[in-house]
Coordinates of C-alpha atoms in Angstrom, one line a residue:
X7 CA -0.2 0.3 -0.5
X8 CA 1.9 3.4 -1.0
X9 CA 1.4 6.2 1.6
X10 CA 3.1 9.0 0.5
X11 CA 4.7 11.2 2.2
X12 CA 6.3 15.3 1.9
X13 CA 9.8 14.6 0.9
X14 CA 12.8 16.0 3.3
X15 CA 14.9 18.7 1.6
X16 CA 18.7 18.7 3.3
X17 CA 18.8 22.1 4.8
X18 CA 21.3 24.4 7.2
X19 CA 19.7 24.1 10.8
X20 CA 19.1 27.5 11.2
X21 CA 17.7 28.8 7.3
X22 CA 14.2 29.4 8.8
X23 CA 15.3 31.6 11.3
X24 CA 18.2 33.3 9.1
X25 CA 14.9 33.6 6.3
X26 CA 12.5 35.5 8.3
X27 CA 15.2 37.8 9.6
X28 CA 16.1 38.2 6.2
X29 CA 11.7 38.9 5.0
X30 CA 10.9 40.8 8.4
X31 CA 13.1 42.9 9.4
X32 CA 13.4 45.4 5.8
X33 CA 9.6 45.2 5.9
X34 CA 9.6 46.7 9.1
X35 CA 12.1 49.8 7.7
X36 CA 9.2 49.5 5.3
X37 CA 6.6 50.3 6.9
X38 CA 7.8 52.2 8.9
X39 CA 8.9 54.2 5.6
X40 CA 5.0 54.6 4.4
X41 CA 4.4 55.7 8.2
X42 CA 6.2 58.7 7.3
X43 CA 5.2 59.7 3.9
X44 CA 1.6 58.8 4.8
X45 CA 1.0 60.6 7.8
X46 CA 3.0 64.3 5.4
X47 CA 0.6 63.3 2.5
X48 CA -1.9 63.0 4.8
X49 CA -0.9 66.5 7.2
X50 CA -1.2 67.9 3.2
X51 CA -4.3 66.6 1.6
X52 CA -6.8 66.2 4.2
X53 CA -7.7 69.5 6.1
X54 CA -11.8 68.2 7.4
X55 CA -11.4 64.4 9.4
X56 CA -8.8 65.4 11.8
X57 CA -10.0 61.1 13.2
X58 CA -12.7 58.3 12.9
X59 CA -14.6 56.4 15.1
X60 CA -15.2 52.6 14.5
X61 CA -18.4 51.9 15.0
X62 CA -18.3 48.0 15.0
X63 CA -21.2 45.9 16.3
X64 CA -23.4 49.1 18.1
X65 CA -27.1 47.1 16.4
X66 CA -26.1 45.0 18.8
X67 CA -24.9 46.5 21.8
X68 CA -26.4 45.0 24.2
X69 CA -23.9 41.6 23.5
X70 CA -21.1 43.5 23.9
X71 CA -19.6 42.0 26.8
X72 CA -20.2 38.5 25.5
X73 CA -18.6 39.8 22.4
X74 CA -15.2 40.7 24.8
X75 CA -14.7 37.9 26.3
X76 CA -15.3 35.8 23.1
X77 CA -13.8 37.3 20.6
X78 CA -10.9 37.9 23.5
X79 CA -10.2 34.1 23.9
X80 CA -10.1 34.1 20.2
X81 CA -7.5 36.7 19.9
X82 CA -5.9 34.7 22.5
X83 CA -6.0 31.2 21.3
X84 CA -4.8 32.4 17.5
X85 CA -2.1 34.4 19.3
X86 CA -0.9 31.1 21.0
X87 CA -2.1 28.4 18.2
X88 CA 0.2 30.0 15.7
X89 CA 2.8 31.0 18.6
X90 CA 3.0 27.3 19.1
X91 CA 3.8 26.4 15.2
X92 CA 6.1 28.7 14.4
X93 CA 8.3 28.1 18.1
X94 CA 8.0 24.0 16.9
X95 CA 9.6 24.6 12.8
X96 CA 12.4 26.6 14.0
X97 CA 13.2 24.7 17.1
X98 CA 12.7 21.2 14.9
X99 CA 15.9 19.9 13.1
X100 CA 13.2 17.7 11.2
X101 CA 11.1 20.8 10.4
X102 CA 13.5 22.0 8.6
X103 CA 11.6 21.4 5.3
X104 CA 10.0 23.7 2.8
X105 CA 6.9 22.8 4.1
X106 CA 6.9 23.6 7.4
X107 CA 8.9 26.9 6.4
X108 CA 5.4 27.7 4.6
X109 CA 3.6 27.2 7.4
X110 CA 5.4 29.0 9.6
X111 CA 5.1 31.6 7.7
X112 CA 1.6 31.6 8.0
X113 CA 1.1 31.0 11.0
X114 CA 3.6 34.9 11.4
X115 CA 1.7 36.1 8.9
X116 CA -1.9 35.2 10.6
X117 CA -0.3 36.9 13.8
X118 CA 0.6 40.3 12.5
X119 CA -2.7 40.4 10.8
X120 CA -5.3 39.5 13.5
X121 CA -3.8 42.1 16.0
X122 CA -3.9 44.6 13.3
X123 CA -7.7 44.4 13.9
X124 CA -8.6 42.5 16.8
X125 CA -7.1 44.4 19.4
X126 CA -9.8 47.8 18.2
X127 CA -12.2 45.7 18.3
X128 CA -12.0 44.6 21.3
X129 CA -11.9 48.5 22.4
X130 CA -15.5 48.9 19.9
X131 CA -16.7 46.6 23.0
X132 CA -15.9 48.4 26.3
X133 CA -15.7 52.6 24.8
X134 CA -15.5 54.6 21.6
X135 CA -13.0 53.8 19.6
X136 CA -11.2 56.2 17.7
X137 CA -8.7 56.3 15.5
X138 CA -6.9 58.7 13.2
X139 CA -7.4 59.9 10.4
X140 CA -3.2 58.5 9.1
X141 CA -3.5 55.6 11.4
X142 CA -6.8 54.5 9.8
X143 CA -5.0 54.7 6.4
X144 CA -2.1 52.5 8.0
X145 CA -4.5 49.7 9.9
X146 CA -6.4 49.1 6.0
X147 CA -2.4 49.4 4.9
X148 CA -1.0 46.6 7.0
X149 CA -4.4 44.9 7.1
X150 CA -4.8 44.6 4.0
X151 CA -1.1 43.4 2.6
X152 CA -0.8 41.2 5.1
X153 CA -4.1 39.8 3.5
X154 CA -2.7 40.2 0.0
X155 CA 0.3 38.5 0.8
X156 CA -1.6 35.5 2.3
X157 CA -3.5 35.4 -1.0
X158 CA -0.2 34.3 -2.6
X159 CA 1.0 32.2 -0.1
X160 CA -1.8 29.9 0.3
X161 CA -1.3 29.4 -3.5
X162 CA 2.5 28.9 -3.2
X163 CA 1.1 26.6 0.0
X164 CA -1.1 24.6 -2.4
X165 CA 2.0 24.4 -5.3
X166 CA 4.2 23.2 -2.4
X167 CA 1.9 20.7 -1.9
X168 CA 1.4 19.6 -5.1
X169 CA 5.4 18.5 -5.7
X170 CA 5.5 16.9 -2.9
X171 CA 2.7 14.5 -3.9
X172 CA 3.3 14.0 -7.4
X173 CA 6.2 14.8 -7.8
X174 CA 8.6 13.0 -5.0
X175 CA 11.8 12.4 -6.1
X176 CA 12.7 15.1 -8.1
X177 CA 10.9 17.6 -5.3
X178 CA 14.2 18.0 -3.7
X179 CA 15.5 19.9 -6.2
X180 CA 12.4 21.8 -7.1
X181 CA 11.7 22.5 -3.8
X182 CA 15.9 23.6 -2.6
X183 CA 16.2 26.5 -0.3
X184 CA 16.4 29.1 -2.0
X185 CA 13.6 29.0 -3.7
X186 CA 11.1 28.6 -1.3
X187 CA 13.2 32.0 0.6
X188 CA 12.5 33.8 -3.2
X189 CA 8.4 32.9 -3.2
X190 CA 8.4 33.7 0.2
X191 CA 9.6 36.8 0.2
X192 CA 7.8 37.6 -3.6
X193 CA 4.8 36.6 -1.6
X194 CA 5.1 39.2 0.9
X195 CA 6.5 41.7 -1.4
X196 CA 4.2 41.7 -3.6
X197 CA 1.0 42.2 -1.0
X198 CA 2.5 45.5 0.7
X199 CA 3.4 47.1 -3.3
X200 CA 0.0 46.6 -4.0
X201 CA -2.0 47.5 -1.1
X202 CA 0.7 50.3 -0.8
X203 CA -0.4 52.3 -3.7
X204 CA -4.0 51.9 -3.3
X205 CA -3.8 53.5 0.2
X206 CA -1.5 56.1 -1.8
X207 CA -4.6 56.7 -4.1
X208 CA -6.6 56.6 -0.9
X209 CA -4.7 59.0 0.8
X210 CA -5.6 61.6 -1.3
X211 CA -8.8 62.1 -0.7
X212 CA -10.6 64.8 1.4
X213 CA -12.8 63.1 4.2
X214 CA -15.3 65.6 5.8
X215 CA -19.1 65.7 7.5
X216 CA -19.9 62.4 9.7
X217 CA -16.3 60.9 11.2
X218 CA -18.5 57.7 11.7
X219 CA -17.0 54.2 9.9
X220 CA -19.2 51.1 10.3
X221 CA -17.5 48.6 10.7
X222 CA -14.9 47.3 13.2
X223 CA -11.7 48.2 11.8
X224 CA -10.8 50.9 9.4
X225 CA -11.7 48.9 5.7
X226 CA -11.8 49.9 2.2
X227 CA -15.9 50.5 1.2
X228 CA -16.4 51.7 4.5
X229 CA -13.7 54.6 4.2
X230 CA -15.0 55.1 0.3
X231 CA -18.5 56.2 1.5
X232 CA -17.2 59.5 3.8
X233 CA -14.9 60.5 1.1
X234 CA -16.1 64.5 -0.8
X235 CA -13.8 64.2 -3.3
X236 CA -13.9 61.4 -6.1
X237 CA -12.8 58.3 -5.2
X238 CA -13.5 56.5 -8.5
X239 CA -10.0 56.3 -9.3
X240 CA -9.0 54.4 -6.0
X241 CA -12.5 52.3 -6.0
X242 CA -11.1 51.4 -9.8
X243 CA -7.9 50.4 -8.6
X244 CA -8.9 48.8 -5.7
X245 CA -11.5 46.3 -8.0
X246 CA -8.7 45.8 -11.0
X247 CA -5.7 45.0 -8.1
X248 CA -8.2 42.6 -5.8
X249 CA -9.4 40.9 -9.2
X250 CA -5.6 39.7 -10.0
X251 CA -4.8 39.0 -6.3
X252 CA -7.6 37.0 -5.5
X253 CA -8.8 35.0 -8.7
X254 CA -5.1 33.5 -10.0
X255 CA -3.5 32.7 -6.9
X256 CA -8.1 31.2 -6.0
X257 CA -7.3 29.6 -9.3
X258 CA -3.8 28.6 -8.7
X259 CA -5.0 26.8 -5.4
X260 CA -8.0 24.8 -6.7
X261 CA -5.2 23.8 -10.0
X262 CA -3.3 22.1 -7.4
X263 CA -5.4 20.8 -5.7
X264 CA -7.4 19.3 -8.6
X265 CA -4.3 17.6 -9.9
X266 CA -3.1 15.9 -6.3
X267 CA -6.9 14.6 -5.6
X268 CA -6.0 12.8 -9.6
X269 CA -3.3 11.6 -8.6
X270 CA -4.5 10.3 -5.3
X271 CA -7.2 7.8 -7.0
X272 CA -4.7 6.4 -8.6
X273 CA -3.7 4.5 -5.7
X274 CA -5.5 1.5 -4.2
X275 CA -8.9 2.6 -2.2
X276 CA -7.0 2.5 2.0
X277 CA -6.7 4.2 4.4
X278 CA -3.5 5.8 3.3
X279 CA -6.0 7.7 0.2
X280 CA -8.9 8.6 2.3
X281 CA -6.1 10.4 4.5
X282 CA -5.4 12.0 1.9
X283 CA -8.8 12.8 0.8
X284 CA -10.0 13.7 4.0
X285 CA -7.0 16.5 4.6
X286 CA -7.4 18.2 1.2
X287 CA -10.7 18.3 2.4
X288 CA -10.2 20.3 5.2
X289 CA -7.7 22.4 3.6
X290 CA -10.1 23.5 0.7
X291 CA -12.5 24.4 3.2
X292 CA -10.1 27.1 5.0
X293 CA -8.6 27.8 1.8
X294 CA -12.0 28.7 -0.2
X295 CA -13.8 30.7 2.7
X296 CA -10.9 33.1 3.9
X297 CA -10.5 33.0 -0.4
X298 CA -14.6 33.5 -0.9
X299 CA -15.0 35.9 1.5
X300 CA -12.5 38.1 0.0
X301 CA -13.6 38.4 -2.7
X302 CA -17.7 38.4 -2.0
X303 CA -16.6 42.0 0.2
X304 CA -14.1 43.4 -2.6
X305 CA -15.0 42.4 -5.9
X306 CA -18.8 41.9 -5.7
X307 CA -19.6 43.8 -2.8
X308 CA -23.3 45.1 -4.2
X309 CA -24.3 41.4 -3.5
X310 CA -24.0 42.1 0.1
X311 CA -26.9 44.0 1.1
X312 CA -26.6 44.4 4.7
X313 CA -24.0 46.4 6.5
X314 CA -24.1 43.6 9.5
X315 CA -23.7 41.4 7.1
X316 CA -20.6 42.9 5.6
X317 CA -18.8 42.8 9.3
X318 CA -19.8 39.1 9.4
X319 CA -18.1 37.9 6.4
X320 CA -15.2 40.0 7.9
X321 CA -14.7 38.1 10.9
X322 CA -14.6 34.8 9.0
X323 CA -10.9 36.1 7.1
X324 CA -9.6 38.1 10.2
X325 CA -11.2 35.5 13.4
X326 CA -12.0 32.3 11.6
X327 CA -9.4 31.1 9.1
X328 CA -6.3 32.2 11.4
X329 CA -8.2 30.3 14.7
X330 CA -8.8 27.2 12.3
X331 CA -5.7 27.4 10.7
X332 CA -2.6 26.2 12.8
X333 CA -5.6 23.1 13.4
X334 CA -6.2 22.0 10.3
X335 CA -2.5 22.1 8.8
X336 CA -1.5 20.3 12.0
X337 CA -4.7 18.0 12.1
X338 CA -3.1 14.0 12.0
X339 CA 0.5 15.0 11.5
X340 CA 3.0 12.9 13.0
X341 CA 5.7 15.3 12.8
X342 CA 4.3 18.3 14.2
X343 CA 2.6 16.3 17.2
X344 CA 5.7 15.7 18.1
X345 CA 7.4 18.6 17.5
X346 CA 5.0 20.3 20.3
X347 CA 5.0 17.4 22.6
X348 CA 9.0 18.0 23.1
X349 CA 8.1 21.9 23.2
X350 CA 5.7 21.1 25.8
X351 CA 7.5 18.5 27.3
X352 CA 5.2 15.9 27.1
X353 CA 5.8 11.9 27.3

């Protein structure tokens, strides 16, 4: 009976950490520089509104305290689950392979982008959540960049699994350390470049009138509804970039999984085949939820007729998928389970 296993790529023990250091630090500098430029643009082009108020889930205000408790526990679980994966991958020599390198990057990315949105949402459950105009644009820039980077990274992870299953003998050559590093750097930088262009257009708009944003974070559509100047350039640019950055990675992801399924169908029915189908099903469910909700909100926003429904959809990709990704991607994974047991000193 054939059992599919990922082929380990031999690489120096510290290459995972060196890659994190090489990607994260330059991105931190780029974000700081973008923040300074953004402050200058906003101070010149926006003289009407100085801050926004995030209304959050004001229409169910009686549930503010229960929501605060639930989302606080959820946020803590997201941070803990993803941090465990990162520490396990970095500390375990056996996990220094492309599959786990990509998984550690995904975990780090989700820690960052949930931390960009959730703390402000929690503040809104207890008091008025005010945020400056520059701070609002910065929040959208960081969150949007990380979400876009995840779109590309999920496609890379699906492609990696396709190569590992369909070309196991050539896999070590096809997915060497330098190629893995290049794919991750491209995913991260693409996200920041794409959303940097959108935010540069948004920063030139004037905002006046009511300063209430009917959302729990600074999202694109609620912000555009408050613009006094013509937002058509920003809206058209966002639509085009959303179509490209969502449909292309999602299409590549579906193609990779389809080829994996075809390869698995050639295997005689048994435990290995059932396990492969089960794993693919869980992965596709989470990935489809992430891409699907983003497509609805950014490519076809007219399909959502209620702002409350829009917030619920936003919760799916800001809270739900980061919560389940660590579980889904490590489910039935003996290597990760063993690394976590050693890390937590569990026999």
